JSON list of C-alpha atoms in Angstrom, two decimals:
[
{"chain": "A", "resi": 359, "resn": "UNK", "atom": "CA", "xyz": [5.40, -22.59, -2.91]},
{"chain": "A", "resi": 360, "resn": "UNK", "atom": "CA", "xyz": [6.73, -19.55, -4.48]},
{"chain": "A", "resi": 361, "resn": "UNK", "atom": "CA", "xyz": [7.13, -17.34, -1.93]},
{"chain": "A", "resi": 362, "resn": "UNK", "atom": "CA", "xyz": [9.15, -14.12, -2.12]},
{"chain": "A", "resi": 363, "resn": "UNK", "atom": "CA", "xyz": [10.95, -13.26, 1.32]},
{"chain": "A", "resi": 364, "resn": "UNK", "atom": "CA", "xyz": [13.61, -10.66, 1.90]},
{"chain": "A", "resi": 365, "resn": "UNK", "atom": "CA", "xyz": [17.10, -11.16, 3.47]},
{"chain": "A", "resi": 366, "resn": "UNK", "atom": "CA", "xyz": [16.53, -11.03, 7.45]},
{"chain": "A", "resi": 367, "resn": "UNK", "atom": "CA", "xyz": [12.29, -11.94, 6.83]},
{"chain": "A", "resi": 368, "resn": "UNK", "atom": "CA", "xyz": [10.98, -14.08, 9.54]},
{"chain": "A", "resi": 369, "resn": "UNK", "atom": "CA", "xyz": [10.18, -16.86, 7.77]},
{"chain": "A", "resi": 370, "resn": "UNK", "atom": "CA", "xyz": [8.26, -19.54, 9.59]},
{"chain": "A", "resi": 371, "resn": "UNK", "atom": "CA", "xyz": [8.09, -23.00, 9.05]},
{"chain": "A", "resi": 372, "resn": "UNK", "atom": "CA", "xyz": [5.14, -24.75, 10.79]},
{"chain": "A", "resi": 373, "resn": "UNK", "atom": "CA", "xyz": [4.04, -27.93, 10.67]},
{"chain": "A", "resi": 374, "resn": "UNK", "atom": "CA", "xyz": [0.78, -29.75, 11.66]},
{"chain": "A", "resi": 375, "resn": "UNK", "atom": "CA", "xyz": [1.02, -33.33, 13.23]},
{"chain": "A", "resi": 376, "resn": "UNK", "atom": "CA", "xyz": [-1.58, -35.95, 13.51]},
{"chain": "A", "resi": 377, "resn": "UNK", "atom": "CA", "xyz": [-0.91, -39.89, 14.86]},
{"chain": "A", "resi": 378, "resn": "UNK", "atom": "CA", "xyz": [1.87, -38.66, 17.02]},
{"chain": "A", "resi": 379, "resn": "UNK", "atom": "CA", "xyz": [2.85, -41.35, 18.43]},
{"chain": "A", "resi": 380, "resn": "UNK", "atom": "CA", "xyz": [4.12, -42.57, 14.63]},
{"chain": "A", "resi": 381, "resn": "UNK", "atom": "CA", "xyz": [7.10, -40.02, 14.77]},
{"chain": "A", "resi": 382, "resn": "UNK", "atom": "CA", "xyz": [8.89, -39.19, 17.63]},
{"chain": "A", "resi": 383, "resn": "UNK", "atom": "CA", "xyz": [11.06, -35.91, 16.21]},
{"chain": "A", "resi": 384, "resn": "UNK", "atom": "CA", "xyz": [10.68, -33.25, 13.34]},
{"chain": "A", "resi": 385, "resn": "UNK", "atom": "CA", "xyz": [13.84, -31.69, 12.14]},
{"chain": "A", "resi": 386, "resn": "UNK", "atom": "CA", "xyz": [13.49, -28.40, 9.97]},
{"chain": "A", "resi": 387, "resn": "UNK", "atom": "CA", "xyz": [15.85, -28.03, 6.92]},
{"chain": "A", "resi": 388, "resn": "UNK", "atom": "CA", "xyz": [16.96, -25.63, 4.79]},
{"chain": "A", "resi": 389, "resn": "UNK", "atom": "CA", "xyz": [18.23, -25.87, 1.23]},
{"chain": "A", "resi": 390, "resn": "UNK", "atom": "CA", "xyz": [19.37, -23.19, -1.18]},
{"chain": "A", "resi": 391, "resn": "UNK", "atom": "CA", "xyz": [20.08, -23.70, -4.70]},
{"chain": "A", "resi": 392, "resn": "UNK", "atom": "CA", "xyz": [22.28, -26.98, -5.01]},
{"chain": "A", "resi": 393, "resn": "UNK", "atom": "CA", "xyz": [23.51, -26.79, -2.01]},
{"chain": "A", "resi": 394, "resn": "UNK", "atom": "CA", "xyz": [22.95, -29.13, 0.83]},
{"chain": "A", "resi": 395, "resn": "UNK", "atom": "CA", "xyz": [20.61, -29.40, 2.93]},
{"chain": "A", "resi": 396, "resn": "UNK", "atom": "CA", "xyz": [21.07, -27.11, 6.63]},
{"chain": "A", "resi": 397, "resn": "UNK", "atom": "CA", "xyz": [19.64, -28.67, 9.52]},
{"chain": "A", "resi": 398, "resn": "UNK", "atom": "CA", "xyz": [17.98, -25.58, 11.42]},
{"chain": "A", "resi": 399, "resn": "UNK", "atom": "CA", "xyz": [16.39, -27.28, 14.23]},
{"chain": "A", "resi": 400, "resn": "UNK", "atom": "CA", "xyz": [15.47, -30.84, 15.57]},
{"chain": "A", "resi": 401, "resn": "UNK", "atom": "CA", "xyz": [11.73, -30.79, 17.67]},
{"chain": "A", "resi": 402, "resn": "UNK", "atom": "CA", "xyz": [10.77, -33.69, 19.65]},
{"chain": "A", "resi": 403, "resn": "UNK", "atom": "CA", "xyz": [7.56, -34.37, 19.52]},
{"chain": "A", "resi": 404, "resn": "UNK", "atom": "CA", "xyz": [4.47, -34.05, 22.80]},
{"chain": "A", "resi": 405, "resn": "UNK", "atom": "CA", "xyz": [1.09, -33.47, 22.99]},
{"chain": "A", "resi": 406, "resn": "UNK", "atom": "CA", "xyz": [1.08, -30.46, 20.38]},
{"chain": "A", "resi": 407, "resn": "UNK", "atom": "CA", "xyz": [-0.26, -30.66, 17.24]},
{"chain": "A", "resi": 408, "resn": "UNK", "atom": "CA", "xyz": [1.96, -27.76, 15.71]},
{"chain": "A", "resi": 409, "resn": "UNK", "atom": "CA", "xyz": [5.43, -27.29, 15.76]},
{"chain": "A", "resi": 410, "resn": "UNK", "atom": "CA", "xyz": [7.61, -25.15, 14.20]},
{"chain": "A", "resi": 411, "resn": "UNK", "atom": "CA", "xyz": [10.84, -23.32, 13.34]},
{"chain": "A", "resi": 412, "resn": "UNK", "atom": "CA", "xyz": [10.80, -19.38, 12.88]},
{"chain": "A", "resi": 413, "resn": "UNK", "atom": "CA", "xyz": [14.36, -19.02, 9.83]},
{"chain": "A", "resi": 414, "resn": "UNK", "atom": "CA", "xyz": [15.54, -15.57, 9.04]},
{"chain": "A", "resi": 415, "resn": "UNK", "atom": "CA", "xyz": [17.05, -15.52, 5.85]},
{"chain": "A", "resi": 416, "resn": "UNK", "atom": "CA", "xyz": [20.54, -14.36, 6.02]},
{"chain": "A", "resi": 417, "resn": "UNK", "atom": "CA", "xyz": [21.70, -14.63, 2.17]},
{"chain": "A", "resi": 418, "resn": "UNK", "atom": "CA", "xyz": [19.17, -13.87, -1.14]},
{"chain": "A", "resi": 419, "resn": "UNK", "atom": "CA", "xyz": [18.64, -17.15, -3.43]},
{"chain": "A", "resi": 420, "resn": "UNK", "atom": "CA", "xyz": [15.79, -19.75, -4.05]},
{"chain": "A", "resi": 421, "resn": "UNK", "atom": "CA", "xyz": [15.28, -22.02, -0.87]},
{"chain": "A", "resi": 422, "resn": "UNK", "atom": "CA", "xyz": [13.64, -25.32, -0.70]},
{"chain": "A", "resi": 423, "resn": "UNK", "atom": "CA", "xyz": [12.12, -25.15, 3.23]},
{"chain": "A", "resi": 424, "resn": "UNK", "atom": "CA", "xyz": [11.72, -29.19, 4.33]},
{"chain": "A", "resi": 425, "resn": "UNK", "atom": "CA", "xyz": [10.19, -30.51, 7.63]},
{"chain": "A", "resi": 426, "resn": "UNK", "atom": "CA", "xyz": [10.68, -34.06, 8.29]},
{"chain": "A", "resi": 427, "resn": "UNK", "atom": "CA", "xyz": [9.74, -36.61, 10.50]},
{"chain": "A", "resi": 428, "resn": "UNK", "atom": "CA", "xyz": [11.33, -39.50, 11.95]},
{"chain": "A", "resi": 429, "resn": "UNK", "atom": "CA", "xyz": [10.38, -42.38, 14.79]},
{"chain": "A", "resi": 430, "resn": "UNK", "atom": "CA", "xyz": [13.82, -43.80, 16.57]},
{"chain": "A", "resi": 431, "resn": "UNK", "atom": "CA", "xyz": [16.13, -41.95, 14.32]},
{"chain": "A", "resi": 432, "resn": "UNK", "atom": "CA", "xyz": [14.33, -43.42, 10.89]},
{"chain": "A", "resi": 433, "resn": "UNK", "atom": "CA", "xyz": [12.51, -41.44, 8.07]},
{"chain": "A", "resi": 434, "resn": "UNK", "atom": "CA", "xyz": [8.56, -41.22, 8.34]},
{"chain": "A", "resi": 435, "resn": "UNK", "atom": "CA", "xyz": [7.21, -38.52, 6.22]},
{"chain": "A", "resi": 436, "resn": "UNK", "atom": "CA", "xyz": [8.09, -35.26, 5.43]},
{"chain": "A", "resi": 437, "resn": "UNK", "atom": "CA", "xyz": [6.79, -32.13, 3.74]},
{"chain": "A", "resi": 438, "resn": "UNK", "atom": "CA", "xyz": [8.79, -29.70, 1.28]},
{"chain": "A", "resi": 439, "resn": "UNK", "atom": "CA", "xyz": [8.02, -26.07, 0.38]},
{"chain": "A", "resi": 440, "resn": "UNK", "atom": "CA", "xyz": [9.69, -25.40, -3.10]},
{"chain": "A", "resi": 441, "resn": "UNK", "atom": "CA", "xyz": [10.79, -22.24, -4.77]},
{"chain": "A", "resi": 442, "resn": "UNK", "atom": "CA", "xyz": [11.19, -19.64, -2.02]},
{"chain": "A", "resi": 443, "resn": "UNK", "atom": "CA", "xyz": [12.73, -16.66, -2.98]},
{"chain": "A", "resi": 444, "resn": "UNK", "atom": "CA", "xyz": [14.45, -14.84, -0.84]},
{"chain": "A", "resi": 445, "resn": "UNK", "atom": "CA", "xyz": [15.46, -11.09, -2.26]},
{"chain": "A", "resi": 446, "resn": "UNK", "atom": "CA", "xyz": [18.32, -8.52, -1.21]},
{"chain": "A", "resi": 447, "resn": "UNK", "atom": "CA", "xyz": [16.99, -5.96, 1.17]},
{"chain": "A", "resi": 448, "resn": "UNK", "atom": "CA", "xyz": [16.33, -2.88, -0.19]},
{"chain": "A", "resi": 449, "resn": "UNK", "atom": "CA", "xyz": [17.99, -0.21, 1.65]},
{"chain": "A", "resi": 450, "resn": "UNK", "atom": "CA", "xyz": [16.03, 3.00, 2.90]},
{"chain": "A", "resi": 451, "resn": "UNK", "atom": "CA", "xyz": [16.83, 6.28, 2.42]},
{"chain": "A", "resi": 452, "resn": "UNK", "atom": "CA", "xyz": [17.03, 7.87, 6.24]},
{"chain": "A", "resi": 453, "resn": "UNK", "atom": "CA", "xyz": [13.97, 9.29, 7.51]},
{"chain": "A", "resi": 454, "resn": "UNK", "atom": "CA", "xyz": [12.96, 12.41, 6.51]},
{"chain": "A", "resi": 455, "resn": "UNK", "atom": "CA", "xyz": [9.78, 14.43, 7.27]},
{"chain": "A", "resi": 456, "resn": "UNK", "atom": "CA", "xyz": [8.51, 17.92, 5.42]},
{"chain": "A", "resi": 457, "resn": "UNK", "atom": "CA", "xyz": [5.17, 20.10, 6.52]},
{"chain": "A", "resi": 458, "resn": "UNK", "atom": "CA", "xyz": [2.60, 19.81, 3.66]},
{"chain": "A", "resi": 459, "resn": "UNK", "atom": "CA", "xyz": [0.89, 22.82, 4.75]},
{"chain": "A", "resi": 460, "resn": "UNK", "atom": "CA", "xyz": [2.81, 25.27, 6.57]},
{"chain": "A", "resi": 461, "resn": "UNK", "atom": "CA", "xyz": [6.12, 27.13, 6.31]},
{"chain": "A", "resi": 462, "resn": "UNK", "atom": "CA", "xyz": [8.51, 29.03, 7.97]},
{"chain": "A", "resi": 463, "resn": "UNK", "atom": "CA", "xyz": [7.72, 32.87, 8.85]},
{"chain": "A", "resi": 464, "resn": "UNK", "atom": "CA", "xyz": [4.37, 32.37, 8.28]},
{"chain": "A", "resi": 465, "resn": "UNK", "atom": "CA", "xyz": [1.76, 34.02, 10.66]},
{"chain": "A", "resi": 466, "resn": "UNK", "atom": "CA", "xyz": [-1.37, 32.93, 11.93]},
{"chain": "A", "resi": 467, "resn": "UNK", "atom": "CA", "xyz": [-3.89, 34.61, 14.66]},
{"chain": "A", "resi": 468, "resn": "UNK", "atom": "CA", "xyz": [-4.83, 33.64, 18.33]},
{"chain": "A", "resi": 469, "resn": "UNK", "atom": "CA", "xyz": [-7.55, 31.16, 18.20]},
{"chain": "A", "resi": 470, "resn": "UNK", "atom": "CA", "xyz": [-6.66, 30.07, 14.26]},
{"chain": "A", "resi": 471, "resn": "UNK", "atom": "CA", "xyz": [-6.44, 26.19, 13.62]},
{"chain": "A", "resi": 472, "resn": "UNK", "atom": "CA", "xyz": [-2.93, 25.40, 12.37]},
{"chain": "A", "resi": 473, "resn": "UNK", "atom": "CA", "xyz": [-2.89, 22.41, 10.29]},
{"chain": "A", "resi": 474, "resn": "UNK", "atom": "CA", "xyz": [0.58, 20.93, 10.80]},
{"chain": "A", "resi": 475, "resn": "UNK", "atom": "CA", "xyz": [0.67, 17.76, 8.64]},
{"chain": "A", "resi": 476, "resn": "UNK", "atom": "CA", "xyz": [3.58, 16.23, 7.85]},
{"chain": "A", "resi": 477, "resn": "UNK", "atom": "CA", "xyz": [4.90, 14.25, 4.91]},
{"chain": "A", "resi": 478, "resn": "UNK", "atom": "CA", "xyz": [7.31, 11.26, 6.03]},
{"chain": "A", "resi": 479, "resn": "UNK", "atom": "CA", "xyz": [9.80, 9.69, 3.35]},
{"chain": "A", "resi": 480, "resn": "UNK", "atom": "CA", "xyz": [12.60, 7.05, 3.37]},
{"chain": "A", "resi": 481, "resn": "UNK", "atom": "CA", "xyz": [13.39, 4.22, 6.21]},
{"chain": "A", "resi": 482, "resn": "UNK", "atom": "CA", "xyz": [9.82, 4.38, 8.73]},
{"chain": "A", "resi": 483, "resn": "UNK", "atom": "CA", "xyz": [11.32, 2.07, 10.83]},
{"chain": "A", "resi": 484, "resn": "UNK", "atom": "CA", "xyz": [13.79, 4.97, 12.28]},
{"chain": "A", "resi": 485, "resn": "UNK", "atom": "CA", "xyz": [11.03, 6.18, 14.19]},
{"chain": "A", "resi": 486, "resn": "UNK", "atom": "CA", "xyz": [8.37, 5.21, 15.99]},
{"chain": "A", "resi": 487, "resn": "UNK", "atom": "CA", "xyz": [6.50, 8.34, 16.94]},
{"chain": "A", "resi": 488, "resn": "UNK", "atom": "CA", "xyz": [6.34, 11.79, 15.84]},
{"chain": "A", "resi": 489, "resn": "UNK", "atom": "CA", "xyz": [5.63, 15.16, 18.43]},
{"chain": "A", "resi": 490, "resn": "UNK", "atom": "CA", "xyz": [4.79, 18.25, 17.25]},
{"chain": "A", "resi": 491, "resn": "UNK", "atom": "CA", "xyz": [6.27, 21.18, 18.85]},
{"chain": "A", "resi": 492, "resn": "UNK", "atom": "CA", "xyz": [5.29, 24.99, 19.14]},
{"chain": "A", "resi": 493, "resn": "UNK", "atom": "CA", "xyz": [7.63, 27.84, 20.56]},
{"chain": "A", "resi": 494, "resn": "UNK", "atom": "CA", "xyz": [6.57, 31.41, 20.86]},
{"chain": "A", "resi": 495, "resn": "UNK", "atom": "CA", "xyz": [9.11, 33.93, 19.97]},
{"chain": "A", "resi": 496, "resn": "UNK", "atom": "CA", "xyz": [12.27, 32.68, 21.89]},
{"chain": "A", "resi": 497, "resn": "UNK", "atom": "CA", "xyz": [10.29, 30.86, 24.60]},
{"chain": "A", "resi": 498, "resn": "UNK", "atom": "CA", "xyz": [10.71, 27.58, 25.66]},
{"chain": "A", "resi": 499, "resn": "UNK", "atom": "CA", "xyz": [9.31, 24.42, 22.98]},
{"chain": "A", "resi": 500, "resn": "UNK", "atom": "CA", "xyz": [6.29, 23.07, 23.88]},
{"chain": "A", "resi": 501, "resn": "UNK", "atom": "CA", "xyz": [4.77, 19.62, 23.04]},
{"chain": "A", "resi": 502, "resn": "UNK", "atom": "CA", "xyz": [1.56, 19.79, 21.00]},
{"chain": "A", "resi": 503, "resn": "UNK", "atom": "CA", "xyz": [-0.68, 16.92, 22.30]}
]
């Protein structure tokens, strides 16, 4: 119960389930605001103790998230998760990266250590690794390893 999510979370609903053999499906709902009740997904129900439905958000609100359970198409039991709130995505500036330590024209000596951090802003997700590159007067770039 009050969760906060944001529009396209993974949000996942798992259930636990003892005395199987006294339901025979689980069906996964969702429910925002007043209105009714979605039907996400419909498990039938082995040998596995945990089963569940992974729901990515695709509108901001307050959800009620309900797994229920049900022998030969009747209601059993269920279990309801209240007062999720699912937020509007903030949206990223791009990515953008600046040296912290160095800058352009400046000179350094053969054997000096060059520190070449870097400070990274806006959207992270844009990238997923950073190389560092070194050219000599008008030679070719080289990767730094």
């Amino acid at each position: 119960n009050d969760q906060t999510f944001h529009v396209g979370d993974q949000v996942q609903m798992h259930v636990g389930v003892t005395g199987t053999s006294q339901i025979d499906e689980i069906k996964f709902f969702t429910k925002k605001g007043n209105e009714a009740y979605v039907l996400r997904k419909t498990s039938d129900i082995t040998s596995q103790n945990t089963y569940w439905y992974n729901w990515f958000p695709d509108q901001a609100g307050t959800y009620k998230l309900e797994a229920t359970g049900f022998k030969s198409g009747n209601y059993v039991t269920h279990v309801v998760v209240s007062d999720v709130s699912v937020e509007e995505t903030q949206l990223l500036d791009p990515l953008t990266m600046t040296f912290t330590s160095i800058s352009s024209g400046d000179n350094y000596k053969v054997g000096d250590t060059v520190d070449m951090s870097v400070e990274l802003f806006g959207d992270l997700s844009d990238a997923d690794e950073i190389q560092y590159l070194t050219r000599k007067d008008d030679g070719e770039f080289v990767v730094q390893e």
